[in-house]
PDB file of C-alpha atoms in Angstrom:
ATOM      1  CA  UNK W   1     170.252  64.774  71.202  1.00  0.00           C
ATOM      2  CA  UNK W   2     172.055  67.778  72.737  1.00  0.00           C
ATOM      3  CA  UNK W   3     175.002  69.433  71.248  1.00  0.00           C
ATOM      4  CA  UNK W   4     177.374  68.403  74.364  1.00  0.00           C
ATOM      5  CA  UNK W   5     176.978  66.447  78.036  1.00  0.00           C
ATOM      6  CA  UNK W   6     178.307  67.531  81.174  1.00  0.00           C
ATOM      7  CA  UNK W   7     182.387  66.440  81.297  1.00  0.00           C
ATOM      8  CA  UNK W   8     182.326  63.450  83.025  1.00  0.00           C
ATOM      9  CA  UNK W   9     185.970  61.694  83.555  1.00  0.00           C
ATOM     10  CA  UNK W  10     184.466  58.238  82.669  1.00  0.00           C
ATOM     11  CA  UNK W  11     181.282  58.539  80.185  1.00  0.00           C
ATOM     12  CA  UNK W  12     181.586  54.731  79.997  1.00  0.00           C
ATOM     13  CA  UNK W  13     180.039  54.379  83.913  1.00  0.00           C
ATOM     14  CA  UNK W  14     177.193  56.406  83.070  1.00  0.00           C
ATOM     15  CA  UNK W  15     175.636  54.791  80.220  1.00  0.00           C
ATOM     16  CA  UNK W  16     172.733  54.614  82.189  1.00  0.00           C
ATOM     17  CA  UNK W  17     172.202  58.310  83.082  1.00  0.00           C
ATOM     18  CA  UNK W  18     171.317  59.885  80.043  1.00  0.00           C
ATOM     19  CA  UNK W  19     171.404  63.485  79.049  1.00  0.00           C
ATOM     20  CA  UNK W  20     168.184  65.017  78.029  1.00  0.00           C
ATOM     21  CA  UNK W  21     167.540  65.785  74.500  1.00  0.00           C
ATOM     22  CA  UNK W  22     166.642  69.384  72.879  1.00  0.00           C
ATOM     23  CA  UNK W  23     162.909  68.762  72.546  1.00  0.00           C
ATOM     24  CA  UNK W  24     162.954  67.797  76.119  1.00  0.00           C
ATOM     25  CA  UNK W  25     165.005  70.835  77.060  1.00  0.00           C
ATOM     26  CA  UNK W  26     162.057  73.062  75.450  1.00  0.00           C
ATOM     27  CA  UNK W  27     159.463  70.966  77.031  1.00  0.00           C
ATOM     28  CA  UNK W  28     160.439  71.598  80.261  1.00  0.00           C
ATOM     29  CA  UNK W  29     161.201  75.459  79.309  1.00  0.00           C
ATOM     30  CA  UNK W  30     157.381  75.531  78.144  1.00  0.00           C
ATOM     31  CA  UNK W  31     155.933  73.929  81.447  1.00  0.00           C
ATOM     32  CA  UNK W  32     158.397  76.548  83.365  1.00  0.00           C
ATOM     33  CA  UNK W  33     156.639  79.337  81.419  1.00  0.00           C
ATOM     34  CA  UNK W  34     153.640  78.200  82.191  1.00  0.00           C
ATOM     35  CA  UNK W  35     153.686  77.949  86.533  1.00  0.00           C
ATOM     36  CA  UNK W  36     155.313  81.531  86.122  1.00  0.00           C
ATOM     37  CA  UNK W  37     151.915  82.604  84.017  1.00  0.00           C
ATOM     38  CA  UNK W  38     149.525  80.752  86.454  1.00  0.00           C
ATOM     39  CA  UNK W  39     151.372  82.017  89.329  1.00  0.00           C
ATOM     40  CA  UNK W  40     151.276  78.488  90.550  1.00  0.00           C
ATOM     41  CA  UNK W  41     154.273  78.506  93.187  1.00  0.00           C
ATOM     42  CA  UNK W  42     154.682  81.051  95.417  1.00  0.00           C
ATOM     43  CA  UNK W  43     158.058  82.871  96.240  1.00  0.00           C
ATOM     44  CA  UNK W  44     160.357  81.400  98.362  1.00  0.00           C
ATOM     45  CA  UNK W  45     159.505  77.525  97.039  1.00  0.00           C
ATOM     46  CA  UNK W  46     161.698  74.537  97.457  1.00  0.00           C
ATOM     47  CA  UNK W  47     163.282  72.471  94.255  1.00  0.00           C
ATOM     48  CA  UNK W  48     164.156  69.438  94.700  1.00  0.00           C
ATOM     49  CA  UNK W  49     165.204  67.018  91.962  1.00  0.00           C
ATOM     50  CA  UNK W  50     166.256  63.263  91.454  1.00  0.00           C
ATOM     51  CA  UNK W  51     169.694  62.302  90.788  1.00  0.00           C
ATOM     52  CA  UNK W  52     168.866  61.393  87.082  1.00  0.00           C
ATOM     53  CA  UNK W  53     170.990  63.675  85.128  1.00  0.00           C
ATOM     54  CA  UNK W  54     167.759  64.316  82.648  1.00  0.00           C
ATOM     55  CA  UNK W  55     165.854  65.344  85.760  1.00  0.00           C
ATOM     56  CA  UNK W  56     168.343  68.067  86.517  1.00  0.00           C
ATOM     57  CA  UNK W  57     168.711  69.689  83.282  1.00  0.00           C
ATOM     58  CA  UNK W  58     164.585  69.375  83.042  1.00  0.00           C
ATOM     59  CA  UNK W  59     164.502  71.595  86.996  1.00  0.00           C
ATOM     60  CA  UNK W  60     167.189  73.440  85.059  1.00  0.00           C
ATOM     61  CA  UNK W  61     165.012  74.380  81.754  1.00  0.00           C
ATOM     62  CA  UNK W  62     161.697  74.898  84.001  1.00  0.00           C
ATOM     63  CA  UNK W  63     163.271  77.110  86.035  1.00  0.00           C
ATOM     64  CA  UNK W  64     164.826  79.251  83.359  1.00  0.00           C
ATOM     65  CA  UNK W  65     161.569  79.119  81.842  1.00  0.00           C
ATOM     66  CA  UNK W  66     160.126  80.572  85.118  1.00  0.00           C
ATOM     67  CA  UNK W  67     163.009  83.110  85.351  1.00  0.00           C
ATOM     68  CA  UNK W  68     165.005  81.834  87.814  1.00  0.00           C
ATOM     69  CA  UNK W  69     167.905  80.587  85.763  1.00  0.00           C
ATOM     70  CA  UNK W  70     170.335  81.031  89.238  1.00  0.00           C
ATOM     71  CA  UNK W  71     167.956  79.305  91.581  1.00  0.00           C
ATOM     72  CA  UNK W  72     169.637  76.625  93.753  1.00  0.00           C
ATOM     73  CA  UNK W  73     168.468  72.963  92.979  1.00  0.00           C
ATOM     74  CA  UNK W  74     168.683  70.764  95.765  1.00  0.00           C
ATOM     75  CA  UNK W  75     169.654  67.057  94.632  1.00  0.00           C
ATOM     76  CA  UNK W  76     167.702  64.553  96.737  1.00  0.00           C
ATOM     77  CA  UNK W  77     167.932  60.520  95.686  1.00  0.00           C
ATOM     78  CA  UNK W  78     164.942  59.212  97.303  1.00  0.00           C
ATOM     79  CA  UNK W  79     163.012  61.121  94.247  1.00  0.00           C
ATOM     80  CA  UNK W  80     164.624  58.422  92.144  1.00  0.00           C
ATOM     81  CA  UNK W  81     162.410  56.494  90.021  1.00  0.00           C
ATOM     82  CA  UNK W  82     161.091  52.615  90.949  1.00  0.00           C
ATOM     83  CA  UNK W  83     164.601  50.870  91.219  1.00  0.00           C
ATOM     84  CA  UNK W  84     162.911  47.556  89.551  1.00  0.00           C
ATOM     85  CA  UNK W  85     163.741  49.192  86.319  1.00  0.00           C
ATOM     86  CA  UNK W  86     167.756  48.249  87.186  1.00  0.00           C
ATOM     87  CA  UNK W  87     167.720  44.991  88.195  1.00  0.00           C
ATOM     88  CA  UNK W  88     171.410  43.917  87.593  1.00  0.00           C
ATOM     89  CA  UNK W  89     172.509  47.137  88.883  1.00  0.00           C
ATOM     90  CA  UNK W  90     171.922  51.403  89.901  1.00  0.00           C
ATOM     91  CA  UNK W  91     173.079  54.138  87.593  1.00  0.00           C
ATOM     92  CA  UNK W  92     176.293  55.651  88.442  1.00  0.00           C
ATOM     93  CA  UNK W  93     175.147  59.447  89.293  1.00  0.00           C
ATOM     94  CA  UNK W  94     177.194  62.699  88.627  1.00  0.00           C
ATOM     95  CA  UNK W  95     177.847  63.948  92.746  1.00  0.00           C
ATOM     96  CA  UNK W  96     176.230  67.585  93.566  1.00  0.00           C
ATOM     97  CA  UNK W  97     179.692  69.039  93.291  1.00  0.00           C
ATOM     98  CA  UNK W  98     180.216  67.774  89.810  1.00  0.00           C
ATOM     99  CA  UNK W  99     177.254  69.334  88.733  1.00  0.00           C
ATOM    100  CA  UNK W 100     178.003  72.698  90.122  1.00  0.00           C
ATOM    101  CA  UNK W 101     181.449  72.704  88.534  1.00  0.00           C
ATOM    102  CA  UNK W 102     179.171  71.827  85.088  1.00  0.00           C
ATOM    103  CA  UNK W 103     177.528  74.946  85.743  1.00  0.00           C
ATOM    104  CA  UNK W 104     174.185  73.678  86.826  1.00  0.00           C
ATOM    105  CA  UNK W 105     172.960  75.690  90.108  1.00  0.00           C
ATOM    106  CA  UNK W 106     173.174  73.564  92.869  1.00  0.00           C
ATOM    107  CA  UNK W 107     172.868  73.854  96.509  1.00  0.00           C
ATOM    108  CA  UNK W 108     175.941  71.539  97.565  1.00  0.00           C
ATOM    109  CA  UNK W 109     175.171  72.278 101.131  1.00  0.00           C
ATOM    110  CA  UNK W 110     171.741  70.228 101.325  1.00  0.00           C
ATOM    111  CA  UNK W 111     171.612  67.114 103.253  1.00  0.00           C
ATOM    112  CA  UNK W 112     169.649  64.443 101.412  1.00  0.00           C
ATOM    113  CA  UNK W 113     167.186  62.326 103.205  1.00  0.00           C
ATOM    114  CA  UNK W 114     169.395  59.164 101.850  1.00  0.00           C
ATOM    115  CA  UNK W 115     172.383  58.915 100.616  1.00  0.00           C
ATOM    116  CA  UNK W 116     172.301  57.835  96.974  1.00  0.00           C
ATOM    117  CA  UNK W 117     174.601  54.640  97.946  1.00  0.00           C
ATOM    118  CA  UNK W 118     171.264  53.594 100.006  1.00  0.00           C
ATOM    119  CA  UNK W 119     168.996  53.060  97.147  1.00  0.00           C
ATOM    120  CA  UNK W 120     169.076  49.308  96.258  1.00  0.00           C
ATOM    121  CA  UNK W 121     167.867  47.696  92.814  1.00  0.00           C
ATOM    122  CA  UNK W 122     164.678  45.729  92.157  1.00  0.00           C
ATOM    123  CA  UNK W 123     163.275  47.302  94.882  1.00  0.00           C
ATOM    124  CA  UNK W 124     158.990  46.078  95.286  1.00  0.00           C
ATOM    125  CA  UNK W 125     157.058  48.178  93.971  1.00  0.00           C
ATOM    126  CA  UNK W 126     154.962  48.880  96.873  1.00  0.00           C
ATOM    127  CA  UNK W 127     158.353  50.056  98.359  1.00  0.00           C
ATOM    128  CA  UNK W 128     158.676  52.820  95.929  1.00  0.00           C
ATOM    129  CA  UNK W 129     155.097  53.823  96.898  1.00  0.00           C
ATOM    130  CA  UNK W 130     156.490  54.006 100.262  1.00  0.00           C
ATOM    131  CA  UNK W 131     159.909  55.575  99.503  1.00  0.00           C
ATOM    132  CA  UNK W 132     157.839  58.691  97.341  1.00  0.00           C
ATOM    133  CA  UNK W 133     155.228  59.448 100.153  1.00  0.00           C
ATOM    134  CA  UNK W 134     158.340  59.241 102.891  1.00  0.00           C
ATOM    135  CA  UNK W 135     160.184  62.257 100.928  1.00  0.00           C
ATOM    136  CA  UNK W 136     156.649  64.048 100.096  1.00  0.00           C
ATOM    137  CA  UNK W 137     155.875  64.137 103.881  1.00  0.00           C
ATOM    138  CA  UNK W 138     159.265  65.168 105.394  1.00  0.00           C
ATOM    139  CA  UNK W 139     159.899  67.937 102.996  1.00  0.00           C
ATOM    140  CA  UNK W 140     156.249  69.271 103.876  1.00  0.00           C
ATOM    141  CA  UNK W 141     156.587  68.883 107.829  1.00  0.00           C
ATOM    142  CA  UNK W 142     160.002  70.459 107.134  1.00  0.00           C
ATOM    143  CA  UNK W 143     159.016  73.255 105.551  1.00  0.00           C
ATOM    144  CA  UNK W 144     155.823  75.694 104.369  1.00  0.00           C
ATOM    145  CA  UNK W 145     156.921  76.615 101.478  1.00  0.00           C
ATOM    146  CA  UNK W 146     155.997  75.176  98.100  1.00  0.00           C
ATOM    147  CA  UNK W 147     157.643  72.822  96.635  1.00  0.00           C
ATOM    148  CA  UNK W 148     158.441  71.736  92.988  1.00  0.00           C
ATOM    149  CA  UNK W 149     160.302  68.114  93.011  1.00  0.00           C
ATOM    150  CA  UNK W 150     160.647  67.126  89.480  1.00  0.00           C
ATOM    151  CA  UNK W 151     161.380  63.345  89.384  1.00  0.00           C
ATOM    152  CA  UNK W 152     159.997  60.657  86.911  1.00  0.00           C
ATOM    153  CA  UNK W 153     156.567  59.487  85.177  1.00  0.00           C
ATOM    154  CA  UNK W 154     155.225  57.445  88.198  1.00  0.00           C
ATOM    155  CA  UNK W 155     156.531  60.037  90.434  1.00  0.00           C
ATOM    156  CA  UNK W 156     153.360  62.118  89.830  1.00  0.00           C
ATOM    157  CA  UNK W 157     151.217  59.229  91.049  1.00  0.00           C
ATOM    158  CA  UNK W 158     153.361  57.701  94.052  1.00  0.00           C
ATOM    159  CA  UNK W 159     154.397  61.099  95.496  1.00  0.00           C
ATOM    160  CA  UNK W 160     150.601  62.193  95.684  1.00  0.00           C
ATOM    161  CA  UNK W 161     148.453  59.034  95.989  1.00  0.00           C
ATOM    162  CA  UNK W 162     149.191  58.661  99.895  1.00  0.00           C
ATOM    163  CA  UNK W 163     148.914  62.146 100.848  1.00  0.00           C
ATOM    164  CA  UNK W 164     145.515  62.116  98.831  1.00  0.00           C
ATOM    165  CA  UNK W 165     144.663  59.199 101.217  1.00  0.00           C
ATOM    166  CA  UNK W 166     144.181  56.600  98.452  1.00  0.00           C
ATOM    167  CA  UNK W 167     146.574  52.916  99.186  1.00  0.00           C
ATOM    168  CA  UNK W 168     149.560  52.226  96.939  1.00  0.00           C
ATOM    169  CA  UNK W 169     149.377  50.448  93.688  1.00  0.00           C
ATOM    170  CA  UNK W 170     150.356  47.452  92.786  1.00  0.00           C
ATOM    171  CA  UNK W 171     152.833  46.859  89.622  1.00  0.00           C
ATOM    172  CA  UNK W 172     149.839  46.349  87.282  1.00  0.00           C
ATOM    173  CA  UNK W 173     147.799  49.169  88.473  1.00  0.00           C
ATOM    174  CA  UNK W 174     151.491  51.551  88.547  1.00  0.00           C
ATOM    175  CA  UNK W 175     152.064  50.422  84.795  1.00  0.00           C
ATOM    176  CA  UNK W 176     148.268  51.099  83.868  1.00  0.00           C
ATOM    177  CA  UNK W 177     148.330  54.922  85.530  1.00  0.00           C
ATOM    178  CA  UNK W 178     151.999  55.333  84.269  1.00  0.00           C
ATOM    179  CA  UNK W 179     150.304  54.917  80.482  1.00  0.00           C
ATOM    180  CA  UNK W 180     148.774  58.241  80.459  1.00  0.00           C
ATOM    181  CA  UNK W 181     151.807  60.071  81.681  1.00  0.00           C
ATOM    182  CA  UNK W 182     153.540  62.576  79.176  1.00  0.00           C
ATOM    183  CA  UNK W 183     156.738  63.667  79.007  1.00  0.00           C
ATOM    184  CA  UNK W 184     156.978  66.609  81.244  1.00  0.00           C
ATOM    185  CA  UNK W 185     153.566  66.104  82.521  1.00  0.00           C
ATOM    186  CA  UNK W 186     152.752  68.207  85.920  1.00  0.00           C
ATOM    187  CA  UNK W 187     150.808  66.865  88.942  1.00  0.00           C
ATOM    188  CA  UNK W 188     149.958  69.963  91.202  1.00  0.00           C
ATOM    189  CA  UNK W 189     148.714  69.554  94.531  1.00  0.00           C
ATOM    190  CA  UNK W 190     147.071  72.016  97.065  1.00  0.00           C
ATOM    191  CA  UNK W 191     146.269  71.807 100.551  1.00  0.00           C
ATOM    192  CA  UNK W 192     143.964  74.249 102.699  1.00  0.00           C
ATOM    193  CA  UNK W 193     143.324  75.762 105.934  1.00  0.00           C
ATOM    194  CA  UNK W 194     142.675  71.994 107.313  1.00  0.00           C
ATOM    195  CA  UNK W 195     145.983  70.462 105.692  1.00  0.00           C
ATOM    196  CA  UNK W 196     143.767  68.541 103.302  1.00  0.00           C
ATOM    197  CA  UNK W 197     145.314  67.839 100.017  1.00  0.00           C
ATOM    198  CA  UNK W 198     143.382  67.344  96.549  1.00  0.00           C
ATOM    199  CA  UNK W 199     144.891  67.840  93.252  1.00  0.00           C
ATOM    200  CA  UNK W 200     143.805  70.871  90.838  1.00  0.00           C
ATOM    201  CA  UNK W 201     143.708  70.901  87.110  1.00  0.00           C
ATOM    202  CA  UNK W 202     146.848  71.755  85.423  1.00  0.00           C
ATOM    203  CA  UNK W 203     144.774  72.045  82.308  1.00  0.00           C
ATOM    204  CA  UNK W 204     145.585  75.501  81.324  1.00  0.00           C
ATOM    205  CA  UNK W 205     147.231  75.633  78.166  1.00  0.00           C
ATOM    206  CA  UNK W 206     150.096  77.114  79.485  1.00  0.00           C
ATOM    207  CA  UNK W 207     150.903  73.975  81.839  1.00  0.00           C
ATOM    208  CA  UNK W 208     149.110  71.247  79.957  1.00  0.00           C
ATOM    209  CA  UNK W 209     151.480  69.642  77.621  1.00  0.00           C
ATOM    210  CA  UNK W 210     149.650  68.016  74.346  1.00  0.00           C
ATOM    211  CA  UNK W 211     152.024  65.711  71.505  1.00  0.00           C
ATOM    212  CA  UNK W 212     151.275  64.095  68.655  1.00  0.00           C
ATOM    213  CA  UNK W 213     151.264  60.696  70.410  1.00  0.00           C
ATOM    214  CA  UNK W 214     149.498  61.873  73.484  1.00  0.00           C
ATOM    215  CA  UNK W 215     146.247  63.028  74.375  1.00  0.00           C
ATOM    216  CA  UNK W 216     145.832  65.915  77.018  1.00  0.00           C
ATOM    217  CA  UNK W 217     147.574  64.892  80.103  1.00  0.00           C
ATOM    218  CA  UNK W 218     145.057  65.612  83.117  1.00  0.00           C
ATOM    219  CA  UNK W 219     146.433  63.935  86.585  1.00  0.00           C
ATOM    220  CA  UNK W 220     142.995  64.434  88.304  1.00  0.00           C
ATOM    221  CA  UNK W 221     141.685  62.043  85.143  1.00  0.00           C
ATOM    222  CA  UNK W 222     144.589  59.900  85.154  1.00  0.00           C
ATOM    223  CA  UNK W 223     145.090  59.169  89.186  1.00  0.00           C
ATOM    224  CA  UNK W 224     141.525  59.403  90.823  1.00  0.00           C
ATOM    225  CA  UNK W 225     139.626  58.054  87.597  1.00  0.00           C
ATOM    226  CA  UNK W 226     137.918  54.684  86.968  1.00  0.00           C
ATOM    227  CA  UNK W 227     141.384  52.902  86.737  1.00  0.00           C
ATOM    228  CA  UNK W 228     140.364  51.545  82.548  1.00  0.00           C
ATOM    229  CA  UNK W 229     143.463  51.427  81.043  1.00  0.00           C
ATOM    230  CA  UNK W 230     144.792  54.255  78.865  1.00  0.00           C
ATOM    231  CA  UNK W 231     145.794  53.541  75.420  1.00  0.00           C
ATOM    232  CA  UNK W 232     148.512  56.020  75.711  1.00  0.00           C
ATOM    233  CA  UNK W 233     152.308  55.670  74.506  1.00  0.00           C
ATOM    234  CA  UNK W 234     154.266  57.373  77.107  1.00  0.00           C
ATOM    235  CA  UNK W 235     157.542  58.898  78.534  1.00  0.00           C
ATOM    236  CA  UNK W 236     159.034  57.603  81.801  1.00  0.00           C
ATOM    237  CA  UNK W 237     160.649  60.289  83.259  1.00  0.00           C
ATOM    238  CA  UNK W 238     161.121  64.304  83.447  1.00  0.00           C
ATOM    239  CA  UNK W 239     158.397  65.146  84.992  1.00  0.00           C
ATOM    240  CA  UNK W 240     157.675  67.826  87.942  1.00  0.00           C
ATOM    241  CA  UNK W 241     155.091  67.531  90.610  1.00  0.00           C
ATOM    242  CA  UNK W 242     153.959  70.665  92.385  1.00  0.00           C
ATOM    243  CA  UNK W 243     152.792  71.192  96.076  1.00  0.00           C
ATOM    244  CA  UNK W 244     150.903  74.447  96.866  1.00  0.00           C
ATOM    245  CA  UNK W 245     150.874  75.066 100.637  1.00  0.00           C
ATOM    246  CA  UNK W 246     148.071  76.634 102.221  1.00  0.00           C
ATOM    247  CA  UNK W 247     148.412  80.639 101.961  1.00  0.00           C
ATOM    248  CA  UNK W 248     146.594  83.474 104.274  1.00  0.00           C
TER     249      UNK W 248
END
């Protein structure tokens, strides 16, 4: 576990926003280290990050680990993971201007798409599909610069499957995909001249994370394969999904 939290004048009403732990700290250092080496996103790109306090600090470490230990986060709710994980009620979320007073580099003056009071528990499924692919396409009409939205395990699949043109999973099929997700496992998507998206490898060494419990993660494998289950044990959140934007 880490050495201290964030102050927070009640711990008690977030019990269920936990802080992330040391080894996930370094993971998400390592993966930083690794887009700066691969030169995956361009200057000038876009984080954005779910509420989930373990999501921040994971934007924080990949950032430092890119070099960028002062770049501005930008807290958005709709990257949330699937609310039918809290069905008798949401997690009680530090607000952007706690955070920055915790030190974590925020940009306090970003609007989200919805307000964090507007995400509702035990929400379908097929809803979160929706919610993922909403955010995915505004912040890409919005702007042209990459972006690097580090959410949670299924985020990888529901913020990508729909802009890859594929139709959203059901709970089964999410839980089968969601098997072969990692702990800080990366999704990175490109588009070209045509605004076509397709995911590239992320197998590089430097990106690809490998654990004693988990094969190499590969989201090309594990979201356009057969759809066989993966006999995988897995982590359900801290993980970043990349999109490239065309470049002359």
């Amino acid at each position: 576990m880490p050495d201290a939290v964030p102050n927070r004048p009640k711990p008690i009403d977030f019990l269920q926003d936990c802080p992330l732990t040391q080894i996930g700290s370094l993971q998400g250092n390592l993966v930083g280290k690794g887009l700066r080496e691969e030169n995956i996103l361009q200057p000038g790109f876009q984080v954005y990050v779910s509420p989930a306090l373990r999501s921040i600090e994971t934007a924080a470490a990949i950032l430092s680990g890119m070099g960028y230990s002062d770049y501005k986060i930008k807290v958005e709710p709709t990257a949330f993971e699937w609310t039918g994980w809290y069905s008798k009620a949401m997690p009680t979320w530090m607000s952007p201007e706690a955070l920055a007073e915790n030190g974590f580099e925020i940009d306090t003056s970003y609007v989200p798409l919805i307000p964090a009071s507007e995400l509702k528990s035990d929400e379908p499924v097929e809803e979160y599909y929706d919610r993922s692919f909403h955010l995915v396409k505004q912040l890409l009409e919005k702007d042209d610069n990459d972006l690097l939205i580090v959410g949670h395990g299924s985020s990888l699949d529901t913020m990508t499957r729909q802009l890859l043109g594929f139709p959203k999973r059901n709970f089964r099929e999410m839980m089968n995909v969601l098997r072969g997700v990692p702990y800080c496992g990366v999704a990175i998507t490109e588009n070209d001249s045509d605004r076509n998206w397709k995911l590239i490898s992320a197998a590089s060494a430097n990106i690809s994370m490998r654990h004693s419990s988990n094969s190499d993660f590969c989201a090309m494998k594990s979201f356009m394969g057969s759809g066989e289950e993966v006999d995988i044990d897995t982590g359900l959140n801290l993980n970043p999904a990349v999109f490239r934007n065309y470049h002359h």
